[in-house]
Amino acid sequence: ELLTVPGMQPLRQQLLSSAMEFYDDFTQDRENSREMLVELASAHYRIGVIRGELGQEEPSSISNDKSIELFEKLLDGENDGLDVRLGLAKSLFRAKRYYETVPLCREILEANAKHAETRSLLANTYNSLAIGDNKGKVKIATALEYHQQSLALRESLVREFPGNPNYLAQLGSTLNNLGVLLSRQRRTREALAMFQRGNSYKAEAYELAPQTISWGRWLSIGLKNVATIQAQLGAQNDALQSYEQNVGVRRKLAFENAAVPSLKGELHQAWMDLANYQRELMLTAKANRSLKAAQEVLENIPRSTPGELFDLAIVYGALSLPTESSAESPSENETERQRYADLAMETIAKAI
């Protein structure tokens, strides 16, 4: 229960490290019975997940590849039950082998159409196919088809499990992504409605599970998208309110999760977004207060030790990246992002 409290990232990392040691021991010298091979393949998958959460990308990939190898050995058409097929599908998804994940999920659902975990995995796969590995690579019509398939699955899961924050957040994410597509097609009012609908689900998910940083971030992205569209439509008061709500979410995230330095950079950016819009509306006094608040976020980050400098570099790095699933063009604010990228490199050099 302690891990459901926001701000427990250091403890979570310690527990993940301990869990990884357990699974590493488990994978040594195991018997070759089918049951043990299934457990072994699942253990390698879990090691991959844990290493990924600890930021160990290459070891994570190696462990996941081993799980795929073992699950594929078990996929013989006779004794390959749900545990094997779903285990392989999850490992393939983690390896971004989406076109192989889809048919496996469909096979499982042919036998058990109501299997919630498989439906959720298939929805996640369609969502990933819609987004693509490279921005702009997937054609809008193709992306829309994938998002609609994901939407149908995620809506059904929320209907059946209305209090599940994971399903709520994922449905909100799909609606946000559909809003981005509509925005790119200049269907502005439809995009706004989609963003607002998505935010209602993400807000519910974040309220149910405030320890899940991703859902707070998704809500923040949605609020900024709403503000951007409202500003385009000339709804100035509504846009200001949405920018202010975004600051509120970012403040909560940064305050409750002090061990995650990138959240401070994201809070700084939220204050800057509000300040820039206030200046655009000639609200000079309010803009100056927001600018001061943004500046204080960065000034209050300690920078005395190498570790603190690395944390500051992470903040600058976060500020150098475009916002994912955003209605803004990726080319916006390129000069400012490059400045923060340079600051990140300079700060790392100081830390070293």
mmCIF file with all atom_site columns, N, CA, C and O in Angstrom, residues 23-58:
data_model
loop_
_atom_site.group_PDB
_atom_site.id
_atom_site.type_symbol
_atom_site.label_atom_id
_atom_site.label_alt_id
_atom_site.label_comp_id
_atom_site.label_asym_id
_atom_site.label_entity_id
_atom_site.label_seq_id
_atom_site.pdbx_PDB_ins_code
_atom_site.Cartn_x
_atom_site.Cartn_y
_atom_site.Cartn_z
_atom_site.occupancy
_atom_site.B_iso_or_equiv
_atom_site.pdbx_formal_charge
_atom_site.auth_seq_id
_atom_site.auth_comp_id
_atom_site.auth_asym_id
_atom_site.auth_atom_id
_atom_site.pdbx_PDB_model_num
ATOM 1   N N  . TYR A 1 23 ? 14.494 -12.474 -9.485  1.00 0.00 ? 23 TYR A N  1
ATOM 2   C CA . TYR A 1 23 ? 14.228 -13.114 -10.766 1.00 0.00 ? 23 TYR A CA 1
ATOM 3   C C  . TYR A 1 23 ? 15.514 -13.560 -11.454 1.00 0.00 ? 23 TYR A C  1
ATOM 4   O O  . TYR A 1 23 ? 15.531 -14.569 -12.168 1.00 0.00 ? 23 TYR A O  1
ATOM 5   N N  . ASP A 1 24 ? 16.605 -12.809 -11.261 1.00 0.00 ? 24 ASP A N  1
ATOM 6   C CA . ASP A 1 24 ? 17.898 -13.251 -11.798 1.00 0.00 ? 24 ASP A CA 1
ATOM 7   C C  . ASP A 1 24 ? 18.281 -14.607 -11.209 1.00 0.00 ? 24 ASP A C  1
ATOM 8   O O  . ASP A 1 24 ? 18.746 -15.505 -11.917 1.00 0.00 ? 24 ASP A O  1
ATOM 9   N N  . ASP A 1 25 ? 18.101 -14.770 -9.888  1.00 0.00 ? 25 ASP A N  1
ATOM 10  C CA . ASP A 1 25 ? 18.388 -16.049 -9.237  1.00 0.00 ? 25 ASP A CA 1
ATOM 11  C C  . ASP A 1 25 ? 17.461 -17.137 -9.762  1.00 0.00 ? 25 ASP A C  1
ATOM 12  O O  . ASP A 1 25 ? 17.874 -18.269 -9.989  1.00 0.00 ? 25 ASP A O  1
ATOM 13  N N  . PHE A 1 26 ? 16.208 -16.759 -9.974  1.00 0.00 ? 26 PHE A N  1
ATOM 14  C CA . PHE A 1 26 ? 15.211 -17.735 -10.416 1.00 0.00 ? 26 PHE A CA 1
ATOM 15  C C  . PHE A 1 26 ? 15.570 -18.322 -11.779 1.00 0.00 ? 26 PHE A C  1
ATOM 16  O O  . PHE A 1 26 ? 15.327 -19.500 -12.043 1.00 0.00 ? 26 PHE A O  1
ATOM 17  N N  . THR A 1 27 ? 16.142 -17.479 -12.661 1.00 0.00 ? 27 THR A N  1
ATOM 18  C CA . THR A 1 27 ? 16.402 -17.925 -14.032 1.00 0.00 ? 27 THR A CA 1
ATOM 19  C C  . THR A 1 27 ? 17.641 -18.809 -14.144 1.00 0.00 ? 27 THR A C  1
ATOM 20  O O  . THR A 1 27 ? 17.958 -19.283 -15.240 1.00 0.00 ? 27 THR A O  1
ATOM 21  N N  . GLN A 1 28 ? 18.354 -19.027 -13.058 1.00 0.00 ? 28 GLN A N  1
ATOM 22  C CA . GLN A 1 28 ? 19.554 -19.864 -13.091 1.00 0.00 ? 28 GLN A CA 1
ATOM 23  C C  . GLN A 1 28 ? 19.202 -21.323 -12.786 1.00 0.00 ? 28 GLN A C  1
ATOM 24  O O  . GLN A 1 28 ? 18.505 -21.629 -11.818 1.00 0.00 ? 28 GLN A O  1
ATOM 25  N N  . ASP A 1 29 ? 19.712 -22.230 -13.627 1.00 0.00 ? 29 ASP A N  1
ATOM 26  C CA . ASP A 1 29 ? 19.667 -23.676 -13.361 1.00 0.00 ? 29 ASP A CA 1
ATOM 27  C C  . ASP A 1 29 ? 18.257 -24.190 -13.088 1.00 0.00 ? 29 ASP A C  1
ATOM 28  O O  . ASP A 1 29 ? 18.009 -24.867 -12.086 1.00 0.00 ? 29 ASP A O  1
ATOM 29  N N  . ARG A 1 30 ? 17.328 -23.868 -13.969 1.00 0.00 ? 30 ARG A N  1
ATOM 30  C CA . ARG A 1 30 ? 15.962 -24.385 -13.807 1.00 0.00 ? 30 ARG A CA 1
ATOM 31  C C  . ARG A 1 30 ? 15.749 -25.627 -14.673 1.00 0.00 ? 30 ARG A C  1
ATOM 32  O O  . ARG A 1 30 ? 16.404 -25.802 -15.708 1.00 0.00 ? 30 ARG A O  1
ATOM 33  N N  . GLU A 1 31 ? 14.837 -26.474 -14.254 1.00 0.00 ? 31 GLU A N  1
ATOM 34  C CA . GLU A 1 31 ? 14.533 -27.676 -15.014 1.00 0.00 ? 31 GLU A CA 1
ATOM 35  C C  . GLU A 1 31 ? 13.853 -27.307 -16.339 1.00 0.00 ? 31 GLU A C  1
ATOM 36  O O  . GLU A 1 31 ? 13.344 -26.214 -16.510 1.00 0.00 ? 31 GLU A O  1
ATOM 37  N N  . ASN A 1 32 ? 13.823 -28.260 -17.266 1.00 0.00 ? 32 ASN A N  1
ATOM 38  C CA . ASN A 1 32 ? 13.289 -27.998 -18.598 1.00 0.00 ? 32 ASN A CA 1
ATOM 39  C C  . ASN A 1 32 ? 11.865 -28.504 -18.792 1.00 0.00 ? 32 ASN A C  1
ATOM 40  O O  . ASN A 1 32 ? 11.434 -28.717 -19.921 1.00 0.00 ? 32 ASN A O  1
ATOM 41  N N  . SER A 1 33 ? 11.113 -28.742 -17.719 1.00 0.00 ? 33 SER A N  1
ATOM 42  C CA . SER A 1 33 ? 9.718  -29.127 -17.875 1.00 0.00 ? 33 SER A CA 1
ATOM 43  C C  . SER A 1 33 ? 8.946  -27.943 -18.458 1.00 0.00 ? 33 SER A C  1
ATOM 44  O O  . SER A 1 33 ? 9.371  -26.791 -18.348 1.00 0.00 ? 33 SER A O  1
ATOM 45  N N  . ARG A 1 34 ? 7.798  -28.257 -19.090 1.00 0.00 ? 34 ARG A N  1
ATOM 46  C CA . ARG A 1 34 ? 7.021  -27.186 -19.701 1.00 0.00 ? 34 ARG A CA 1
ATOM 47  C C  . ARG A 1 34 ? 6.642  -26.126 -18.684 1.00 0.00 ? 34 ARG A C  1
ATOM 48  O O  . ARG A 1 34 ? 6.753  -24.928 -18.944 1.00 0.00 ? 34 ARG A O  1
ATOM 49  N N  . GLU A 1 35 ? 6.186  -26.551 -17.513 1.00 0.00 ? 35 GLU A N  1
ATOM 50  C CA . GLU A 1 35 ? 5.754  -25.602 -16.482 1.00 0.00 ? 35 GLU A CA 1
ATOM 51  C C  . GLU A 1 35 ? 6.902  -24.686 -16.070 1.00 0.00 ? 35 GLU A C  1
ATOM 52  O O  . GLU A 1 35 ? 6.722  -23.473 -15.911 1.00 0.00 ? 35 GLU A O  1
ATOM 53  N N  . MET A 1 36 ? 8.091  -25.280 -15.940 1.00 0.00 ? 36 MET A N  1
ATOM 54  C CA . MET A 1 36 ? 9.227  -24.459 -15.522 1.00 0.00 ? 36 MET A CA 1
ATOM 55  C C  . MET A 1 36 ? 9.675  -23.525 -16.643 1.00 0.00 ? 36 MET A C  1
ATOM 56  O O  . MET A 1 36 ? 10.109 -22.403 -16.389 1.00 0.00 ? 36 MET A O  1
ATOM 57  N N  . LEU A 1 37 ? 9.545  -23.975 -17.907 1.00 0.00 ? 37 LEU A N  1
ATOM 58  C CA . LEU A 1 37 ? 9.914  -23.110 -19.020 1.00 0.00 ? 37 LEU A CA 1
ATOM 59  C C  . LEU A 1 37 ? 8.972  -21.907 -19.119 1.00 0.00 ? 37 LEU A C  1
ATOM 60  O O  . LEU A 1 37 ? 9.404  -20.797 -19.444 1.00 0.00 ? 37 LEU A O  1
ATOM 61  N N  . VAL A 1 38 ? 7.685  -22.143 -18.848 1.00 0.00 ? 38 VAL A N  1
ATOM 62  C CA . VAL A 1 38 ? 6.739  -21.024 -18.840 1.00 0.00 ? 38 VAL A CA 1
ATOM 63  C C  . VAL A 1 38 ? 7.115  -20.021 -17.757 1.00 0.00 ? 38 VAL A C  1
ATOM 64  O O  . VAL A 1 38 ? 7.140  -18.806 -17.984 1.00 0.00 ? 38 VAL A O  1
ATOM 65  N N  . GLU A 1 39 ? 7.417  -20.533 -16.552 1.00 0.00 ? 39 GLU A N  1
ATOM 66  C CA . GLU A 1 39 ? 7.829  -19.657 -15.458 1.00 0.00 ? 39 GLU A CA 1
ATOM 67  C C  . GLU A 1 39 ? 9.118  -18.931 -15.788 1.00 0.00 ? 39 GLU A C  1
ATOM 68  O O  . GLU A 1 39 ? 9.291  -17.746 -15.472 1.00 0.00 ? 39 GLU A O  1
ATOM 69  N N  . LEU A 1 40 ? 10.045 -19.643 -16.453 1.00 0.00 ? 40 LEU A N  1
ATOM 70  C CA . LEU A 1 40 ? 11.330 -19.043 -16.809 1.00 0.00 ? 40 LEU A CA 1
ATOM 71  C C  . LEU A 1 40 ? 11.145 -17.923 -17.833 1.00 0.00 ? 40 LEU A C  1
ATOM 72  O O  . LEU A 1 40 ? 11.724 -16.830 -17.703 1.00 0.00 ? 40 LEU A O  1
ATOM 73  N N  . ALA A 1 41 ? 10.321 -18.196 -18.846 1.00 0.00 ? 41 ALA A N  1
ATOM 74  C CA . ALA A 1 41 ? 10.047 -17.175 -19.856 1.00 0.00 ? 41 ALA A CA 1
ATOM 75  C C  . ALA A 1 41 ? 9.378  -15.952 -19.221 1.00 0.00 ? 41 ALA A C  1
ATOM 76  O O  . ALA A 1 41 ? 9.726  -14.799 -19.532 1.00 0.00 ? 41 ALA A O  1
ATOM 77  N N  . SER A 1 42 ? 8.420  -16.200 -18.315 1.00 0.00 ? 42 SER A N  1
ATOM 78  C CA . SER A 1 42 ? 7.737  -15.092 -17.634 1.00 0.00 ? 42 SER A CA 1
ATOM 79  C C  . SER A 1 42 ? 8.704  -14.305 -16.762 1.00 0.00 ? 42 SER A C  1
ATOM 80  O O  . SER A 1 42 ? 8.619  -13.071 -16.673 1.00 0.00 ? 42 SER A O  1
ATOM 81  N N  . ALA A 1 43 ? 9.642  -15.013 -16.119 1.00 0.00 ? 43 ALA A N  1
ATOM 82  C CA . ALA A 1 43 ? 10.629 -14.336 -15.270 1.00 0.00 ? 43 ALA A CA 1
ATOM 83  C C  . ALA A 1 43 ? 11.523 -13.430 -16.100 1.00 0.00 ? 43 ALA A C  1
ATOM 84  O O  . ALA A 1 43 ? 11.818 -12.295 -15.698 1.00 0.00 ? 43 ALA A O  1
ATOM 85  N N  . HIS A 1 44 ? 11.951 -13.902 -17.270 1.00 0.00 ? 44 HIS A N  1
ATOM 86  C CA . HIS A 1 44 ? 12.787 -13.061 -18.141 1.00 0.00 ? 44 HIS A CA 1
ATOM 87  C C  . HIS A 1 44 ? 11.998 -11.829 -18.600 1.00 0.00 ? 44 HIS A C  1
ATOM 88  O O  . HIS A 1 44 ? 12.556 -10.725 -18.693 1.00 0.00 ? 44 HIS A O  1
ATOM 89  N N  . TYR A 1 45 ? 10.710 -12.015 -18.879 1.00 0.00 ? 45 TYR A N  1
ATOM 90  C CA . TYR A 1 45 ? 9.884  -10.865 -19.250 1.00 0.00 ? 45 TYR A CA 1
ATOM 91  C C  . TYR A 1 45 ? 9.830  -9.852  -18.111 1.00 0.00 ? 45 TYR A C  1
ATOM 92  O O  . TYR A 1 45 ? 10.007 -8.642  -18.325 1.00 0.00 ? 45 TYR A O  1
ATOM 93  N N  . ARG A 1 46 ? 9.604  -10.328 -16.887 1.00 0.00 ? 46 ARG A N  1
ATOM 94  C CA . ARG A 1 46 ? 9.513  -9.414  -15.742 1.00 0.00 ? 46 ARG A CA 1
ATOM 95  C C  . ARG A 1 46 ? 10.847 -8.721  -15.474 1.00 0.00 ? 46 ARG A C  1
ATOM 96  O O  . ARG A 1 46 ? 10.879 -7.542  -15.098 1.00 0.00 ? 46 ARG A O  1
ATOM 97  N N  . ILE A 1 47 ? 11.955 -9.438  -15.679 1.00 0.00 ? 47 ILE A N  1
ATOM 98  C CA . ILE A 1 47 ? 13.266 -8.800  -15.536 1.00 0.00 ? 47 ILE A CA 1
ATOM 99  C C  . ILE A 1 47 ? 13.396 -7.660  -16.543 1.00 0.00 ? 47 ILE A C  1
ATOM 100 O O  . ILE A 1 47 ? 13.884 -6.572  -16.223 1.00 0.00 ? 47 ILE A O  1
ATOM 101 N N  . GLY A 1 48 ? 12.934 -7.904  -17.771 1.00 0.00 ? 48 GLY A N  1
ATOM 102 C CA . GLY A 1 48 ? 12.991 -6.859  -18.785 1.00 0.00 ? 48 GLY A CA 1
ATOM 103 C C  . GLY A 1 48 ? 12.191 -5.637  -18.395 1.00 0.00 ? 48 GLY A C  1
ATOM 104 O O  . GLY A 1 48 ? 12.641 -4.496  -18.567 1.00 0.00 ? 48 GLY A O  1
ATOM 105 N N  . VAL A 1 49 ? 10.996 -5.863  -17.838 1.00 0.00 ? 49 VAL A N  1
ATOM 106 C CA . VAL A 1 49 ? 10.156 -4.747  -17.398 1.00 0.00 ? 49 VAL A CA 1
ATOM 107 C C  . VAL A 1 49 ? 10.852 -3.974  -16.274 1.00 0.00 ? 49 VAL A C  1
ATOM 108 O O  . VAL A 1 49 ? 10.915 -2.739  -16.294 1.00 0.00 ? 49 VAL A O  1
ATOM 109 N N  . ILE A 1 50 ? 11.380 -4.695  -15.291 1.00 0.00 ? 50 ILE A N  1
ATOM 110 C CA . ILE A 1 50 ? 12.018 -4.054  -14.146 1.00 0.00 ? 50 ILE A CA 1
ATOM 111 C C  . ILE A 1 50 ? 13.244 -3.269  -14.584 1.00 0.00 ? 50 ILE A C  1
ATOM 112 O O  . ILE A 1 50 ? 13.446 -2.119  -14.178 1.00 0.00 ? 50 ILE A O  1
ATOM 113 N N  . ARG A 1 51 ? 14.066 -3.879  -15.430 1.00 0.00 ? 51 ARG A N  1
ATOM 114 C CA . ARG A 1 51 ? 15.265 -3.163  -15.898 1.00 0.00 ? 51 ARG A CA 1
ATOM 115 C C  . ARG A 1 51 ? 14.880 -1.929  -16.698 1.00 0.00 ? 51 ARG A C  1
ATOM 116 O O  . ARG A 1 51 ? 15.553 -0.897  -16.625 1.00 0.00 ? 51 ARG A O  1
ATOM 117 N N  . GLY A 1 52 ? 13.794 -2.029  -17.452 1.00 0.00 ? 52 GLY A N  1
ATOM 118 C CA . GLY A 1 52 ? 13.317 -0.857  -18.175 1.00 0.00 ? 52 GLY A CA 1
ATOM 119 C C  . GLY A 1 52 ? 12.910 0.250   -17.229 1.00 0.00 ? 52 GLY A C  1
ATOM 120 O O  . GLY A 1 52 ? 13.213 1.429   -17.460 1.00 0.00 ? 52 GLY A O  1
ATOM 121 N N  . GLU A 1 53 ? 12.222 -0.097  -16.140 1.00 0.00 ? 53 GLU A N  1
ATOM 122 C CA . GLU A 1 53 ? 11.805 0.911   -15.156 1.00 0.00 ? 53 GLU A CA 1
ATOM 123 C C  . GLU A 1 53 ? 13.003 1.530   -14.452 1.00 0.00 ? 53 GLU A C  1
ATOM 124 O O  . GLU A 1 53 ? 12.946 2.679   -14.002 1.00 0.00 ? 53 GLU A O  1
ATOM 125 N N  . LEU A 1 54 ? 14.104 0.773   -14.358 1.00 0.00 ? 54 LEU A N  1
ATOM 126 C CA . LEU A 1 54 ? 15.319 1.293   -13.732 1.00 0.00 ? 54 LEU A CA 1
ATOM 127 C C  . LEU A 1 54 ? 16.201 2.040   -14.722 1.00 0.00 ? 54 LEU A C  1
ATOM 128 O O  . LEU A 1 54 ? 17.292 2.487   -14.368 1.00 0.00 ? 54 LEU A O  1
ATOM 129 N N  . GLY A 1 55 ? 15.740 2.170   -15.962 1.00 0.00 ? 55 GLY A N  1
ATOM 130 C CA . GLY A 1 55 ? 16.499 2.909   -16.964 1.00 0.00 ? 55 GLY A CA 1
ATOM 131 C C  . GLY A 1 55 ? 17.599 2.114   -17.627 1.00 0.00 ? 55 GLY A C  1
ATOM 132 O O  . GLY A 1 55 ? 18.438 2.683   -18.330 1.00 0.00 ? 55 GLY A O  1
ATOM 133 N N  . GLN A 1 56 ? 17.597 0.795   -17.455 1.00 0.00 ? 56 GLN A N  1
ATOM 134 C CA . GLN A 1 56 ? 18.646 -0.061  -18.029 1.00 0.00 ? 56 GLN A CA 1
ATOM 135 C C  . GLN A 1 56 ? 18.130 -0.626  -19.353 1.00 0.00 ? 56 GLN A C  1
ATOM 136 O O  . GLN A 1 56 ? 17.717 -1.783  -19.441 1.00 0.00 ? 56 GLN A O  1
ATOM 137 N N  . GLU A 1 57 ? 18.179 0.183   -20.398 1.00 0.00 ? 57 GLU A N  1
ATOM 138 C CA . GLU A 1 57 ? 17.492 -0.154  -21.642 1.00 0.00 ? 57 GLU A CA 1
ATOM 139 C C  . GLU A 1 57 ? 18.079 -1.379  -22.338 1.00 0.00 ? 57 GLU A C  1
ATOM 140 O O  . GLU A 1 57 ? 17.346 -2.271  -22.770 1.00 0.00 ? 57 GLU A O  1
ATOM 141 N N  . GLU A 1 58 ? 19.408 -1.440  -22.480 1.00 0.00 ? 58 GLU A N  1
ATOM 142 C CA . GLU A 1 58 ? 20.008 -2.571  -23.197 1.00 0.00 ? 58 GLU A CA 1
ATOM 143 C C  . GLU A 1 58 ? 19.804 -3.897  -22.464 1.00 0.00 ? 58 GLU A C  1
ATOM 144 O O  . GLU A 1 58 ? 19.350 -4.882  -23.083 1.00 0.00 ? 58 GLU A O  1
#
